[in-house]
Short mmCIF file of C-alpha atoms in Angstrom, two decimals:
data_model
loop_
_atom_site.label_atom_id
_atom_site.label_comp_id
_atom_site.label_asym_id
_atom_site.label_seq_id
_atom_site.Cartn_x
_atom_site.Cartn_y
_atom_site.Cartn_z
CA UNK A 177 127.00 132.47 137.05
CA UNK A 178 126.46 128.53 137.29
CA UNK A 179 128.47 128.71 140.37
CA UNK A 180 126.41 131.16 141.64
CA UNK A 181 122.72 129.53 141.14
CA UNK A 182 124.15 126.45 143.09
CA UNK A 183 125.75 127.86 145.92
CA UNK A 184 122.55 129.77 146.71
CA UNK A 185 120.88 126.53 145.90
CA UNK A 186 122.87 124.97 148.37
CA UNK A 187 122.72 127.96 150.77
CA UNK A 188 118.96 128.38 151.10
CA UNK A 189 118.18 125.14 152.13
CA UNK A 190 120.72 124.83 154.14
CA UNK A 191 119.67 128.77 155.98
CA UNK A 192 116.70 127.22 155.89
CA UNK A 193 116.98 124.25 157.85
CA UNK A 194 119.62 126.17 160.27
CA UNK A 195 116.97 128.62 161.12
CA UNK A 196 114.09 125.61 161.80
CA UNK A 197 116.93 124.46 163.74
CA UNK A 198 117.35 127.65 165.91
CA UNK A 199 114.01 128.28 166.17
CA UNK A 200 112.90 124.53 167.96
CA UNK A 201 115.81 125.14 169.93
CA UNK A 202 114.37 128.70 171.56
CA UNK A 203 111.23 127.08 171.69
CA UNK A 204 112.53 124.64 174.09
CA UNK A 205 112.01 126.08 178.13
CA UNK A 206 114.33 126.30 180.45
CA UNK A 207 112.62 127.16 183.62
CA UNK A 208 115.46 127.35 185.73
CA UNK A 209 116.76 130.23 183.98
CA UNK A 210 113.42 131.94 183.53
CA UNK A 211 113.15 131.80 187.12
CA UNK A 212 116.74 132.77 188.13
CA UNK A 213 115.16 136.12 187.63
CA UNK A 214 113.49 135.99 191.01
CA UNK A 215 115.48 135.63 194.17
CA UNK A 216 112.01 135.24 195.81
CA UNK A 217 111.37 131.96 194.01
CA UNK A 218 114.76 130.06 195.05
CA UNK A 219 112.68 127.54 197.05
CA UNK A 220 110.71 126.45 194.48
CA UNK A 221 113.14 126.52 191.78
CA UNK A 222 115.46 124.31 194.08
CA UNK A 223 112.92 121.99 194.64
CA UNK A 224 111.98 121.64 190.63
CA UNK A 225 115.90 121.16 189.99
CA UNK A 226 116.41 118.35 192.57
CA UNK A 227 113.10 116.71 191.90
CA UNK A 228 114.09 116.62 188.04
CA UNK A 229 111.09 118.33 186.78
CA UNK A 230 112.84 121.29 186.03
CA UNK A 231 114.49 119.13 183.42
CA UNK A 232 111.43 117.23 182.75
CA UNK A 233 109.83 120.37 180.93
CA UNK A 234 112.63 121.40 179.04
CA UNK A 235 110.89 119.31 176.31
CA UNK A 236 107.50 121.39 176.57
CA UNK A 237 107.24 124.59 174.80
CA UNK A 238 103.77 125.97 176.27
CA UNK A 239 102.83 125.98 180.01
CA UNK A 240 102.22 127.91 182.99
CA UNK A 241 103.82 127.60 186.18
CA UNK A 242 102.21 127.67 189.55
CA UNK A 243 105.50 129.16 191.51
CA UNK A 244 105.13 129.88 195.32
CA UNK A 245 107.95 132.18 196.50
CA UNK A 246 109.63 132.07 200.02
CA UNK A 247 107.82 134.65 201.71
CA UNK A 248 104.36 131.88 201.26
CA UNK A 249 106.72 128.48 202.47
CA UNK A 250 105.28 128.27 205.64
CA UNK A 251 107.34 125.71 208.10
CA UNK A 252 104.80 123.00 207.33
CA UNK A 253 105.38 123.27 203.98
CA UNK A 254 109.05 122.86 203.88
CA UNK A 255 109.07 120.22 206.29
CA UNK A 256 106.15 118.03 203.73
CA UNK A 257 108.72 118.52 200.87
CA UNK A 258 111.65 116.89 203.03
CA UNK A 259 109.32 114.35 204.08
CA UNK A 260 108.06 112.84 201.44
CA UNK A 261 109.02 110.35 198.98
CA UNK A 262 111.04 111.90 195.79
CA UNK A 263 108.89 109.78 193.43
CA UNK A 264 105.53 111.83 195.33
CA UNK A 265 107.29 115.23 195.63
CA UNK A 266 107.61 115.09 191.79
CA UNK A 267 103.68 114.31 191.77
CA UNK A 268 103.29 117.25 193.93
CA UNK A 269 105.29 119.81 191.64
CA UNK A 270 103.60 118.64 188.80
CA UNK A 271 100.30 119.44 190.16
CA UNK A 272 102.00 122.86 189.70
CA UNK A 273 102.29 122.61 186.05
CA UNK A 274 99.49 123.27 183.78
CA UNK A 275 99.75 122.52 180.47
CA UNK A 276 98.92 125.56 178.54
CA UNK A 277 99.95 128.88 178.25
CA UNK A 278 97.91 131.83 179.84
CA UNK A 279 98.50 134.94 179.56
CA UNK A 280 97.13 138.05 181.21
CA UNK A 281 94.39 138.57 178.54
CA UNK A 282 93.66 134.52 178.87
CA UNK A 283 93.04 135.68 182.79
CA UNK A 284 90.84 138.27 182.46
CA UNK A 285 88.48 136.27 179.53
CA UNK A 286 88.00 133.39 181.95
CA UNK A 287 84.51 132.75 183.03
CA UNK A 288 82.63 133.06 186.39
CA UNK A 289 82.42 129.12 186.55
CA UNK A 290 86.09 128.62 185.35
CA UNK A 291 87.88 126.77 183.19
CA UNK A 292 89.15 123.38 183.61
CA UNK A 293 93.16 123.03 182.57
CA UNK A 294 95.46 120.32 182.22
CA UNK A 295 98.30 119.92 184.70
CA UNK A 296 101.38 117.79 184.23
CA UNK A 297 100.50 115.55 187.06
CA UNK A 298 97.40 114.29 185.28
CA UNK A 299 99.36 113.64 181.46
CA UNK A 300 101.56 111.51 183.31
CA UNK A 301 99.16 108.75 183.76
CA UNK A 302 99.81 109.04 187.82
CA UNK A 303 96.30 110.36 188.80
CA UNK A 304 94.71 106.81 189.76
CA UNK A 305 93.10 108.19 192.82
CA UNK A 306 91.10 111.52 191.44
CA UNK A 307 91.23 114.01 189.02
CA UNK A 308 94.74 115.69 188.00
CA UNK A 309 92.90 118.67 186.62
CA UNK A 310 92.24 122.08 188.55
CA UNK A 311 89.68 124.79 187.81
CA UNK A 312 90.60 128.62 187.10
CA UNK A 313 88.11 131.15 188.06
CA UNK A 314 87.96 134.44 188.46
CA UNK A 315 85.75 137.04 191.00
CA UNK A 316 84.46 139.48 188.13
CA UNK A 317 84.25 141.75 191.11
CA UNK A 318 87.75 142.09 192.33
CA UNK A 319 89.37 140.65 189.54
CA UNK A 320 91.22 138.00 191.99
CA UNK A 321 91.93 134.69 190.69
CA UNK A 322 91.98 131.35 192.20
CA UNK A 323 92.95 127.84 191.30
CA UNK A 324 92.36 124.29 192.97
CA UNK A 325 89.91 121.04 192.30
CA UNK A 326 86.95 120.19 194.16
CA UNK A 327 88.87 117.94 196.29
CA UNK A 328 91.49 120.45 197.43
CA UNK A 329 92.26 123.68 198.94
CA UNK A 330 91.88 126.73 196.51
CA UNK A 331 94.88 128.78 196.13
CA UNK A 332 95.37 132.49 195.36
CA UNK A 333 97.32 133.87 192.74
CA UNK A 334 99.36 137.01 193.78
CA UNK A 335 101.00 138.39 190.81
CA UNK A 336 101.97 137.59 187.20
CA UNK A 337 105.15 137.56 187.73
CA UNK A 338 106.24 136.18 183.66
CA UNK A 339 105.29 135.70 180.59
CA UNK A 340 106.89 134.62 177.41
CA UNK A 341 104.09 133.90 174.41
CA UNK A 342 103.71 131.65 173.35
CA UNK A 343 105.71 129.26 175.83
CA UNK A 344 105.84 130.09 179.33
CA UNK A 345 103.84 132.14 182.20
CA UNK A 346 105.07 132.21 186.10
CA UNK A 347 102.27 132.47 188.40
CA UNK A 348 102.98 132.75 192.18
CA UNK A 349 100.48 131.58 194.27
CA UNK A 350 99.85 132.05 198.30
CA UNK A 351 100.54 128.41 198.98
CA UNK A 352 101.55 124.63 197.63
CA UNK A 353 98.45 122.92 196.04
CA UNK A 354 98.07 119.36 197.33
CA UNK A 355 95.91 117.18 194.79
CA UNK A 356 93.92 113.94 195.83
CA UNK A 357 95.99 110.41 195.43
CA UNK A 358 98.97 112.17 197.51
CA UNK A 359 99.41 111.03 201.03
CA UNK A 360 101.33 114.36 202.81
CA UNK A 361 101.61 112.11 205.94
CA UNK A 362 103.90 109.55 204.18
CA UNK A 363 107.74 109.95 204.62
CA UNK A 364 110.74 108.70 203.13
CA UNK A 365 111.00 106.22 206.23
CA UNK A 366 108.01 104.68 206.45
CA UNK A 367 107.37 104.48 202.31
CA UNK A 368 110.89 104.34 200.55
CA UNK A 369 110.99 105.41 197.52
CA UNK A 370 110.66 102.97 194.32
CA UNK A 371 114.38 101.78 192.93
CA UNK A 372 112.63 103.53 189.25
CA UNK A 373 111.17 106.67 190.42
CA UNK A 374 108.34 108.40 187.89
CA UNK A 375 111.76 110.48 186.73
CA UNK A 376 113.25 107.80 184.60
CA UNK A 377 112.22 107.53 180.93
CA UNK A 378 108.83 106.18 180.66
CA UNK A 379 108.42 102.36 179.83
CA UNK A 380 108.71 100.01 176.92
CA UNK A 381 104.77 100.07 176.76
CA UNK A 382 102.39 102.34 178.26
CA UNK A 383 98.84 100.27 178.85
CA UNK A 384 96.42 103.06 176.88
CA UNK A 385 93.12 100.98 178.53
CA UNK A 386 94.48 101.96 181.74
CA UNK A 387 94.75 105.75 180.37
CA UNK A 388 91.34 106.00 178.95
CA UNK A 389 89.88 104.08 182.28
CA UNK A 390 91.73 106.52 184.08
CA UNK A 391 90.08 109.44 182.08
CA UNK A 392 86.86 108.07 183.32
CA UNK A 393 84.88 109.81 180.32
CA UNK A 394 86.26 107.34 177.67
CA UNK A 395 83.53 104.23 178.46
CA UNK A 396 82.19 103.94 174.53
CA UNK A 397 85.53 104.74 173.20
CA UNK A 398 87.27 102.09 175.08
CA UNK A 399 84.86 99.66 174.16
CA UNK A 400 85.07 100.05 170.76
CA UNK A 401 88.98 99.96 170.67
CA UNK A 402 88.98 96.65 172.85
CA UNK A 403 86.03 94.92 170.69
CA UNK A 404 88.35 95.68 167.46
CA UNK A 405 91.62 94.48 169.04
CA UNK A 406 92.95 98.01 167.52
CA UNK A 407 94.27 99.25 170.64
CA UNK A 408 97.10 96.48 170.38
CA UNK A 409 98.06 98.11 167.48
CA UNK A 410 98.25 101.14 168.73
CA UNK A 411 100.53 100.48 172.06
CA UNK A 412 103.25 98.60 169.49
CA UNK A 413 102.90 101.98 167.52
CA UNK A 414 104.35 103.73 170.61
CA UNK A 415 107.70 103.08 169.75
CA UNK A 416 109.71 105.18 167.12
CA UNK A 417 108.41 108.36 166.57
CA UNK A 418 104.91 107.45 169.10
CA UNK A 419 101.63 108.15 168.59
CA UNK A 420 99.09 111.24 169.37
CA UNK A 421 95.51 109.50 170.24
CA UNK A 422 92.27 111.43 169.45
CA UNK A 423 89.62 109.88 171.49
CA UNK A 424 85.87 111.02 171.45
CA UNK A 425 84.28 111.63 174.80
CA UNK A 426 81.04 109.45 175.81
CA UNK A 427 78.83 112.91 175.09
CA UNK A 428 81.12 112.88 171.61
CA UNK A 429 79.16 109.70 170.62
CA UNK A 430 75.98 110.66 172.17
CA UNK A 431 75.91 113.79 170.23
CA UNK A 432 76.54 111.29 166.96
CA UNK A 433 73.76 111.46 163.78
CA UNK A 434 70.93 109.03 164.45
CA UNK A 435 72.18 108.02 160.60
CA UNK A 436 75.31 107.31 161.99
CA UNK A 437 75.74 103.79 163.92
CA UNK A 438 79.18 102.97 163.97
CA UNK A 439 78.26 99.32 166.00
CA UNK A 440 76.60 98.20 162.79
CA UNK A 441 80.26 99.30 160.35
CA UNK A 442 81.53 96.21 159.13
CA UNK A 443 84.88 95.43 161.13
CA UNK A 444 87.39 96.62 158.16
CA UNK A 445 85.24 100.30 158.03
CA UNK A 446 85.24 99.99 162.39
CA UNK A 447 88.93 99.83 162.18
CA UNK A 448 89.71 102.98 159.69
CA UNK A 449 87.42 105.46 161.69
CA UNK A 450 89.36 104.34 164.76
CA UNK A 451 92.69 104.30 163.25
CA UNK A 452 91.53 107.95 161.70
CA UNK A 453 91.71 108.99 164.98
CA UNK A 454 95.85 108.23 165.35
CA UNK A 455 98.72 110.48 163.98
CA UNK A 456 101.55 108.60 163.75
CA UNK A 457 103.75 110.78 165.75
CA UNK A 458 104.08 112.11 169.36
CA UNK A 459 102.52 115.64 170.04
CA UNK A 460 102.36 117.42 173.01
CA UNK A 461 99.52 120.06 173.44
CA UNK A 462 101.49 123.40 172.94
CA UNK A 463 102.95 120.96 169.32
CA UNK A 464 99.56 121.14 168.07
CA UNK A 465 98.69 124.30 168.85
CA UNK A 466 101.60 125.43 166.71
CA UNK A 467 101.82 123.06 164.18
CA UNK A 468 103.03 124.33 160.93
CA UNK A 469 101.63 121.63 158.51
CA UNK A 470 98.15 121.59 159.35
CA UNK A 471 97.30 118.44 156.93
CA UNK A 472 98.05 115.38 159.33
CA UNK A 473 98.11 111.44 158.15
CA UNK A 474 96.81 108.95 160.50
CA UNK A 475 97.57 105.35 161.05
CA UNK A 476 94.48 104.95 158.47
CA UNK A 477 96.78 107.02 155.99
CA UNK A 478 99.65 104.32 156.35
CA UNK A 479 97.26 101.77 154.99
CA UNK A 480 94.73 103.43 152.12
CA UNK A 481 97.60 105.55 151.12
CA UNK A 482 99.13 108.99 150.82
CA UNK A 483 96.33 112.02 150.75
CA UNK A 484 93.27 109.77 152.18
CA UNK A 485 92.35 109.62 155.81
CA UNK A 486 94.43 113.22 156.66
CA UNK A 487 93.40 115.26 159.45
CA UNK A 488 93.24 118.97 159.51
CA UNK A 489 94.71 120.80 162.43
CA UNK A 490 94.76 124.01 163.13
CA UNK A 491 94.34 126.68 166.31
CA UNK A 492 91.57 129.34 166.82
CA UNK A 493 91.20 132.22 169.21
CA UNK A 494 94.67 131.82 170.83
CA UNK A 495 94.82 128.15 172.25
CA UNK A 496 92.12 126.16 171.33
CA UNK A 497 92.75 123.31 169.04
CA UNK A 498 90.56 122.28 166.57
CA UNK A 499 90.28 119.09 164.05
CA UNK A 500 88.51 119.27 160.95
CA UNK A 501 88.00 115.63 159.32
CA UNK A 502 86.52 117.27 156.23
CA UNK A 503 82.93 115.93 157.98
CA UNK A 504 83.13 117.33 161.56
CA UNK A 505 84.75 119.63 163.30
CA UNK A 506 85.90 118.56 166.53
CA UNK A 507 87.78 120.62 169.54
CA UNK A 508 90.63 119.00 172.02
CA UNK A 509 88.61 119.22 175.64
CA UNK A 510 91.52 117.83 177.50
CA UNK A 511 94.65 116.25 177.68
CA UNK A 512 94.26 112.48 179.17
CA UNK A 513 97.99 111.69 179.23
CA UNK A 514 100.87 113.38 177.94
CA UNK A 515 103.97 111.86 178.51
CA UNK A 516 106.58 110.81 175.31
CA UNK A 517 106.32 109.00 173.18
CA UNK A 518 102.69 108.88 174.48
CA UNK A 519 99.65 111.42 174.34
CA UNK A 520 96.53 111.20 174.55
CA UNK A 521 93.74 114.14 173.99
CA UNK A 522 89.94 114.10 174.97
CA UNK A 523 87.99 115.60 171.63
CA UNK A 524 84.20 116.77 171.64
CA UNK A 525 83.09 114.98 168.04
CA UNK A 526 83.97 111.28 166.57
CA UNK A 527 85.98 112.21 163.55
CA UNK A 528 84.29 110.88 160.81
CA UNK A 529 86.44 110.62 157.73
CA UNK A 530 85.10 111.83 154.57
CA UNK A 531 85.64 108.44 152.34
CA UNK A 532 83.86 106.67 154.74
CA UNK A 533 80.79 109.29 155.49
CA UNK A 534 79.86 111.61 152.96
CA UNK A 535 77.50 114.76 154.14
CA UNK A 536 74.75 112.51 154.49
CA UNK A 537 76.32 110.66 157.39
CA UNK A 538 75.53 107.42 155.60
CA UNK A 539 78.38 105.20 155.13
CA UNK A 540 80.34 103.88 152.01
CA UNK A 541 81.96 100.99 150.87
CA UNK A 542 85.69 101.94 150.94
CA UNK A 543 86.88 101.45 147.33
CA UNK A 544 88.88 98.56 146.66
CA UNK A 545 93.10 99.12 145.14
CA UNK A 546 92.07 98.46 141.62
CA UNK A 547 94.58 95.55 140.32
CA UNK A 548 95.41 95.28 136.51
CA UNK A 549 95.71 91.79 134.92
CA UNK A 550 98.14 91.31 132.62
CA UNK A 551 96.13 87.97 131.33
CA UNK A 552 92.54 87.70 131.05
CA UNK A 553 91.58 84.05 133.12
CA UNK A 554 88.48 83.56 131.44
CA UNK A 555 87.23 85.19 128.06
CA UNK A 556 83.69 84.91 130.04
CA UNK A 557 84.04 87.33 132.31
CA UNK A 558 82.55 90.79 131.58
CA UNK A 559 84.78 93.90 131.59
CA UNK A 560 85.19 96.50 134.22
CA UNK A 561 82.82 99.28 134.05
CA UNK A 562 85.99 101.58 134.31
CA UNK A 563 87.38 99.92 130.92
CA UNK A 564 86.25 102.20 128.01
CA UNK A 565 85.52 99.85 124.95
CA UNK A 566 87.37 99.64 122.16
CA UNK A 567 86.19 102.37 119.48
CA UNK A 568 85.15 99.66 116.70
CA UNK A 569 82.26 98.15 119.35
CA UNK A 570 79.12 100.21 119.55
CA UNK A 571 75.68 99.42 122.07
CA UNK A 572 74.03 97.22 119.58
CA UNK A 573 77.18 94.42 119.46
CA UNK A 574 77.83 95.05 115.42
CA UNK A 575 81.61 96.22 114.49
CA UNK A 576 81.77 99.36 112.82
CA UNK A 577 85.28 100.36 111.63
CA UNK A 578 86.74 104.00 112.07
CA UNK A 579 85.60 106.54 109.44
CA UNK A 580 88.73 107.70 108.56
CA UNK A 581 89.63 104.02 107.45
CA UNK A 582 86.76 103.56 105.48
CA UNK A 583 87.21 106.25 103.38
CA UNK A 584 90.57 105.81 102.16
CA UNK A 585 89.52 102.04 101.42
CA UNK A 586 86.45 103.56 98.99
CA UNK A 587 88.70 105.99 97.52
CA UNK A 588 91.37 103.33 96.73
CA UNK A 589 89.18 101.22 95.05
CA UNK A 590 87.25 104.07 92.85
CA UNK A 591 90.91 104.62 91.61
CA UNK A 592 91.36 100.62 91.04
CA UNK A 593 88.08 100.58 88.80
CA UNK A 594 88.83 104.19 86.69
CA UNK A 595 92.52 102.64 86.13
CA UNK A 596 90.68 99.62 84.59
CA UNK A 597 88.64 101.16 82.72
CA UNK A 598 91.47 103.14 81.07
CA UNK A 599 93.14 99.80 80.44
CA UNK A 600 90.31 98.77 78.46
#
């Protein structure tokens, strides 16, 4: 029987950690298979092998693919993929990628004025010359849905052609989608391409005031990081296991309590609501939308310690994330940069940690680490108004022994005197 209870103790744990195993592993997309499935789609899946994105998103595990099948590569389109520069034909595919999963329901719930999404193009950091974004709408009329930015050329979606919740949905579309910041006149003989194209592994340090200048909604933010000297901190965090970055959107901190002024915070309190907004490991958006421990520590965590400064993540109504601070509630708007061990994710509230800012909004004095002292350095000093007294003092300063004590003392002696008194 003891043999028994530890195998299974051995085996369940070890099942356990097999099936985690397993299940990260199916989570894990392999596009070129998914679209081996459609002979009409061998351009573009050619193209995404031999530009390396294809392997690129095998670490992602939610998106939605803008494919465009052969019938829709029109000469001039083949003839801009062989022309340009690898390094910009990756930019170009990625503009293809958006960064969360729709499905058909997501489709038909999207509103007249559309819906801004995230494409891969704009996580990687790449976008300096316009927005990597691109707007979904849909004609309530005839149900038709298009995609594009204001600064290119809409493009039509023809079918829904996959979908694999919650990880992966092939759109095709009626044509490639160009995005601003790519020069389709270039070609690989008048602009060679760089000797470290955007494909290898990202570098040692990725310059996060670049990102958030980049994300041109970030101004207060910014500020606030660079006037605390945190964000130096946070780009030698990168390495190990990286870093997800919250960061508040100028409306975030316009929309702030008029009893809230975090200018006037006292630098040490400036730095913990900043760090509060830092997880101390690398999430992409589909990670946090299926996160399985929704209690997060922060870089705050690391230094007031274990079950302080936690945020709470969690998803609602299909794919929007939400962060609950135990103050506010904030939602990710957007993903600024996404690319590992980097990310970075636009939220709609400053997260205002609860030891800091009660309900009031008001802020507190973080408590100090109480210290004990194994030798009193001055018999002057009055005690800690977390030190109980000892039981013999009372308020008015006289010593009063314990009642138990005194009553076996006036008992002994009555026995003292009527022994005497015998003796006598």
């Amino acid at each position: 029987m003891a043999n028994v209870i530890s195998l299974s103790h051995f085996t369940l744990p070890a099942l356990a950690y097999l099936l985690l195993l397993l299940s990260s592993t199916a989570a894990a997309i392999n596009v070129t298979a998914v679209l081996s499935s459609f002979p009409n789609l061998s351009s573009f899946s050619n193209l995404l092998v031999s530009s390396g994105i294809a392997a690129e998103l095998s670490g992602r595990n939610s998106l939605t693919l803008l494919a465009v099948p052969n019938s829709q590569f029109s000469s001039a389109s083949v003839d801009l993929t062989r022309r340009l520069p690898p390094s910009t034909l990756a930019d170009l595919l990625r503009f293809h990628v958006l960064l969360q999963f729709l499905s058909d329901s997501d489709l038909r719930r999207i509103p007249p004025s559309g819906a801004a999404v995230t494409t891969l193009y704009e996580a990687s950091g790449r976008t300096f010359f316009g927005s990597g974004s691109v707007n979904v709408t849909r004609d309530p009329a005839s149900g038709s849905v298009t995609i594009g930015s204001p600064s290119t050329k809409n493009v039509t979606v023809l079918k829904l052609l996959e979908t694999k919740p919650p990880n992966i949905t092939v759109l095709s579309v009626d044509s490639l989608i160009v995005p601003t910041g790519i020069d389709i006149t270039a070609s690989e003989t008048l602009t060679p391409p760089p000797t470290s194209t955007s494909l290898s592994p990202p570098p040692a340090g990725i310059n996060l005031t670049q990102i958030l200048i980049n994300g041109h909604n970030f101004n207060v933010a910014l500020s606030l990081l660079v006037a605390s000297g945190v964000i130096t901190e946070f780009e030698n965090d990168e390495r190990g296991a990286g870093i997800t970055v919250f960061v508040p959107t100028d409306s975030a901190f316009s929309d702030l309590p008029s009893n809230v002024n975090l200018q006037s915070l006292p630098a040490e309190q400036k730095a913990f609501v900043l760090k509060f907004h830092v997880l101390h490991s690398y999430y992409t958006l589909g990670s946090l939308e299926s996160i399985t421990n929704p209690v997060q520590p922060t870089l705050a965590t690391e230094e007031m310690g274990a079950g302080s400064y936690t945020l709470n993540i969690s998803r609602v109504n299909g794919s929007i994330v939400t962060i609950n601070s135990g103050v506010v509630l904030a939602v990710v708007t957007q993903t600024a940069f996404d690319q590992n061990p980097v990310s970075v994710f636009g939220v709609s509230k400053v997260l205002l940690p609860k030891e800091l800012f009660p309900k009031s909004g008001q802020p507190v004095a973080p408590a100090p680490p109480q210290e004990i002292s194994l030798s009193p350095e001055s018999s002057d000093e009055q005690p800690s108004r977390l030190v109980s007294p000892p039981r013999e003092i009372v308020s008015s300063g006289a010593v009063k022994r314990p009642l138990g004590s005194l009553a076996l003392w006036w008992w002994w002696c009555c026995w003292c005197i009527a022994f005497c008194y015998l003796l006598v």
